[in-house]
Amino acid sequence: MQAVQALAFSSWNNAVYSAAGDRIATTRLDARAPAEPVRVSGKITQVHVHPQDPRLIALEIDHMDYQVHLYDTREGGFRRKPWLEFGYRAAPPKPRDASAGRPADAGNAFMPKQGSRYIRGSTVNSLFARGYGDGAVLVWDYRDGGKKRFQFQRPSAVVHTVLAGSDVIAYGGYSVTFWSMLSGG
């Protein structure tokens, strides 16, 4: 009964994953009836079909500590607890300059809220990367229980993060930042 906020397509099972609020539906394109949505533990802001293993679905959730939830569709899909959860508690927003009505740091003009649907991470191989409103960008590894492998820092909020080979690319605040995971920064 809510507006769809996130979509992803999987060519492996010819299905569309649609998320509205704290519910996600898996609808096969050849289905005769719509799929029943399943409730998860928080508002879903993004859905990712893993590019190398489309049976793995990553959900970005509006949660204070665990913004990334991984589900294996072979293990009961979304009706079960995610097989892996990880995330980062971002630093609180900078105090506002009362006279100007904006954050004290004018270089950080856009500060998205923690669970904003505009923040988007990226997954490739065994890694997931995501940026945050405090400028932090983290890269986790699925193979080691979601252990943090890299952490980078920008002076402004991050809205979109992309894994491209061994590079991490982050966008936000009218600029793009590149880091190499080969050199650690």
GROMACS .gro file of C-alpha atoms in nm:
model
  185
    1MET     CA    1   0.000   0.000   0.000
    2GLN     CA    2   0.306   0.229  -0.017
    3ALA     CA    3   0.487   0.376  -0.313
    4VAL     CA    4   0.769   0.166  -0.454
    5GLN     CA    5   1.105   0.322  -0.358
    6ALA     CA    6   1.352   0.070  -0.503
    7LEU     CA    7   1.361  -0.179  -0.792
    8ALA     CA    8   1.608  -0.436  -0.921
    9PHE     CA    9   1.588  -0.694  -1.201
   10SER     CA   10   1.742  -1.041  -1.201
   11SER     CA   11   1.784  -1.210  -1.539
   12TRP     CA   12   1.877  -1.535  -1.358
   13ASN     CA   13   1.520  -1.596  -1.239
   14ASN     CA   14   1.351  -1.337  -1.461
   15ALA     CA   15   1.219  -1.152  -1.156
   16VAL     CA   16   1.174  -0.795  -1.042
   17TYR     CA   17   1.242  -0.710  -0.678
   18SER     CA   18   1.032  -0.414  -0.568
   19ALA     CA   19   1.054  -0.248  -0.228
   20ALA     CA   20   0.801  -0.022  -0.059
   21GLY     CA   21   0.858   0.080   0.299
   22ASP     CA   22   0.965  -0.228   0.496
   23ARG     CA   23   0.827  -0.475   0.241
   24ILE     CA   24   0.983  -0.641  -0.060
   25ALA     CA   25   0.813  -0.842  -0.334
   26THR     CA   26   0.971  -1.085  -0.579
   27THR     CA   27   0.763  -1.086  -0.896
   28ARG     CA   28   0.853  -1.323  -1.177
   29LEU     CA   29   0.776  -1.168  -1.515
   30ASP     CA   30   0.584  -1.478  -1.623
   31ALA     CA   31   0.370  -1.482  -1.304
   32ARG     CA   32  -0.006  -1.484  -1.337
   33ALA     CA   33  -0.062  -1.299  -1.011
   34PRO     CA   34   0.131  -1.036  -0.818
   35ALA     CA   35   0.370  -1.155  -0.552
   36GLU     CA   36   0.291  -1.117  -0.183
   37PRO     CA   37   0.535  -0.873  -0.026
   38VAL     CA   38   0.747  -0.985   0.269
   39ARG     CA   39   0.823  -0.760   0.565
   40VAL     CA   40   1.188  -0.707   0.660
   41SER     CA   41   1.342  -0.535   0.963
   42GLY     CA   42   1.341  -0.177   0.833
   43LYS     CA   43   1.255   0.061   0.552
   44ILE     CA   44   1.428  -0.053   0.232
   45THR     CA   45   1.607   0.226   0.048
   46GLN     CA   46   1.792   0.026  -0.223
   47VAL     CA   47   1.785  -0.325  -0.373
   48HIS     CA   48   2.092  -0.483  -0.537
   49VAL     CA   49   2.105  -0.809  -0.734
   50HIS     CA   50   2.461  -0.934  -0.695
   51PRO     CA   51   2.633  -0.906  -1.037
   52GLN     CA   52   2.832  -1.231  -1.007
   53ASP     CA   53   2.576  -1.439  -0.811
   54PRO     CA   54   2.219  -1.322  -0.881
   55ARG     CA   55   2.086  -1.550  -0.606
   56LEU     CA   56   2.232  -1.302  -0.354
   57ILE     CA   57   2.023  -0.993  -0.292
   58ALA     CA   58   2.157  -0.698  -0.092
   59LEU     CA   59   1.909  -0.461   0.066
   60GLU     CA   60   2.007  -0.121   0.197
   61ILE     CA   61   1.792  -0.062   0.503
   62ASP     CA   62   1.719   0.248   0.710
   63HIS     CA   63   1.885   0.116   1.026
   64MET     CA   64   2.114   0.295   1.271
   65ASP     CA   65   2.388   0.028   1.270
   66TYR     CA   66   2.318  -0.238   1.004
   67GLN     CA   67   2.232  -0.066   0.676
   68VAL     CA   68   2.325  -0.362   0.453
   69HIS     CA   69   2.136  -0.692   0.471
   70LEU     CA   70   2.227  -0.986   0.246
   71TYR     CA   71   1.978  -1.255   0.155
   72ASP     CA   72   2.042  -1.582  -0.026
   73THR     CA   73   1.731  -1.668  -0.229
   74ARG     CA   74   1.827  -2.039  -0.210
   75GLU     CA   75   1.784  -2.026   0.169
   76GLY     CA   76   1.421  -1.911   0.192
   77GLY     CA   77   1.469  -1.563   0.056
   78PHE     CA   78   1.328  -1.269   0.251
   79ARG     CA   79   1.109  -1.477   0.483
   80ARG     CA   80   1.416  -1.559   0.690
   81LYS     CA   81   1.661  -1.346   0.879
   82PRO     CA   82   1.935  -1.212   0.646
   83TRP     CA   83   2.241  -1.437   0.638
   84LEU     CA   84   2.464  -1.132   0.683
   85GLU     CA   85   2.412  -0.780   0.821
   86PHE     CA   86   2.668  -0.502   0.851
   87GLY     CA   87   2.693  -0.125   0.854
   88TYR     CA   88   2.835   0.185   1.012
   89ARG     CA   89   2.699   0.436   1.259
   90ALA     CA   90   2.770   0.770   1.094
   91ALA     CA   91   2.880   1.067   1.300
   92PRO     CA   92   2.593   1.302   1.384
   93PRO     CA   93   2.538   1.595   1.148
   94LYS     CA   94   2.742   1.907   1.216
   95PRO     CA   95   2.570   2.176   1.424
   96ARG     CA   96   2.372   2.430   1.228
   97ASP     CA   97   2.476   2.793   1.210
   98ALA     CA   98   2.160   2.951   1.354
   99SER     CA   99   2.221   3.288   1.186
  100ALA     CA  100   2.253   3.138   0.839
  101GLY     CA  101   2.011   2.846   0.884
  102ARG     CA  102   2.263   2.600   0.740
  103PRO     CA  103   2.537   2.368   0.867
  104ALA     CA  104   2.844   2.544   1.005
  105ASP     CA  105   3.052   2.375   0.729
  106ALA     CA  106   2.923   2.534   0.407
  107GLY     CA  107   3.134   2.289   0.202
  108ASN     CA  108   2.902   2.013   0.318
  109ALA     CA  109   2.591   2.176   0.174
  110PHE     CA  110   2.400   1.851   0.119
  111MET     CA  111   2.368   1.626   0.423
  112PRO     CA  112   2.133   1.335   0.342
  113LYS     CA  113   1.965   1.169   0.638
  114GLN     CA  114   2.095   0.824   0.740
  115GLY     CA  115   1.827   0.617   0.567
  116SER     CA  116   1.781   0.837   0.265
  117ARG     CA  117   1.668   0.661  -0.050
  118TYR     CA  118   1.920   0.878  -0.234
  119ILE     CA  119   2.222   0.712  -0.072
  120ARG     CA  120   2.333   0.411  -0.278
  121GLY     CA  121   2.609   0.157  -0.233
  122SER     CA  122   2.762  -0.096  -0.470
  123THR     CA  123   2.850  -0.465  -0.468
  124VAL     CA  124   3.096  -0.668  -0.674
  125ASN     CA  125   3.261  -1.006  -0.610
  126SER     CA  126   3.275  -1.043  -0.230
  127LEU     CA  127   3.271  -0.669  -0.153
  128PHE     CA  128   3.007  -0.410  -0.069
  129ALA     CA  129   3.085  -0.036  -0.052
  130ARG     CA  130   2.865   0.240   0.086
  131GLY     CA  131   2.910   0.607   0.167
  132TYR     CA  132   2.756   0.808   0.449
  133GLY     CA  133   2.645   1.160   0.532
  134ASP     CA  134   2.955   1.225   0.744
  135GLY     CA  135   3.182   1.164   0.441
  136ALA     CA  136   3.290   0.813   0.542
  137VAL     CA  137   3.306   0.541   0.275
  138LEU     CA  138   3.335   0.181   0.393
  139VAL     CA  139   3.409  -0.140   0.204
  140TRP     CA  140   3.311  -0.473   0.364
  141ASP     CA  141   3.397  -0.830   0.262
  142TYR     CA  142   3.124  -1.099   0.264
  143ARG     CA  143   3.381  -1.380   0.287
  144ASP     CA  144   3.477  -1.277   0.637
  145GLY     CA  145   3.135  -1.218   0.792
  146GLY     CA  146   3.103  -0.864   0.662
  147LYS     CA  147   3.436  -0.753   0.805
  148LYS     CA  148   3.535  -0.395   0.722
  149ARG     CA  149   3.829  -0.404   0.477
  150PHE     CA  150   3.870  -0.036   0.392
  151GLN     CA  151   3.752   0.298   0.523
  152PHE     CA  152   3.802   0.622   0.334
  153GLN     CA  153   3.701   0.977   0.427
  154ARG     CA  154   3.578   1.273   0.224
  155PRO     CA  155   3.523   1.626   0.352
  156SER     CA  156   3.159   1.618   0.237
  157ALA     CA  157   2.861   1.382   0.246
  158VAL     CA  158   2.854   1.081   0.012
  159VAL     CA  159   2.541   1.003  -0.184
  160HIS     CA  160   2.653   0.735  -0.430
  161THR     CA  161   2.938   0.485  -0.407
  162VAL     CA  162   3.059   0.256  -0.687
  163LEU     CA  163   3.307  -0.032  -0.689
  164ALA     CA  164   3.496  -0.034  -1.021
  165GLY     CA  165   3.767  -0.297  -1.035
  166SER     CA  166   4.007  -0.213  -0.753
  167ASP     CA  167   3.879   0.146  -0.728
  168VAL     CA  168   3.616   0.297  -0.500
  169ILE     CA  169   3.435   0.599  -0.643
  170ALA     CA  170   3.222   0.828  -0.425
  171TYR     CA  171   2.998   1.116  -0.528
  172GLY     CA  172   2.843   1.387  -0.317
  173GLY     CA  173   2.851   1.761  -0.259
  174TYR     CA  174   2.922   1.840  -0.627
  175SER     CA  175   3.243   1.636  -0.641
  176VAL     CA  176   3.368   1.286  -0.719
  177THR     CA  177   3.646   1.116  -0.522
  178PHE     CA  178   3.849   0.810  -0.634
  179TRP     CA  179   4.043   0.575  -0.406
  180SER     CA  180   4.242   0.263  -0.488
  181MET     CA  181   4.199  -0.047  -0.273
  182LEU     CA  182   4.539  -0.164  -0.400
  183SER     CA  183   4.717   0.117  -0.219
  184GLY     CA  184   4.474   0.134   0.073
  185GLY     CA  185   4.373   0.492  -0.006
   0.00000   0.00000   0.00000
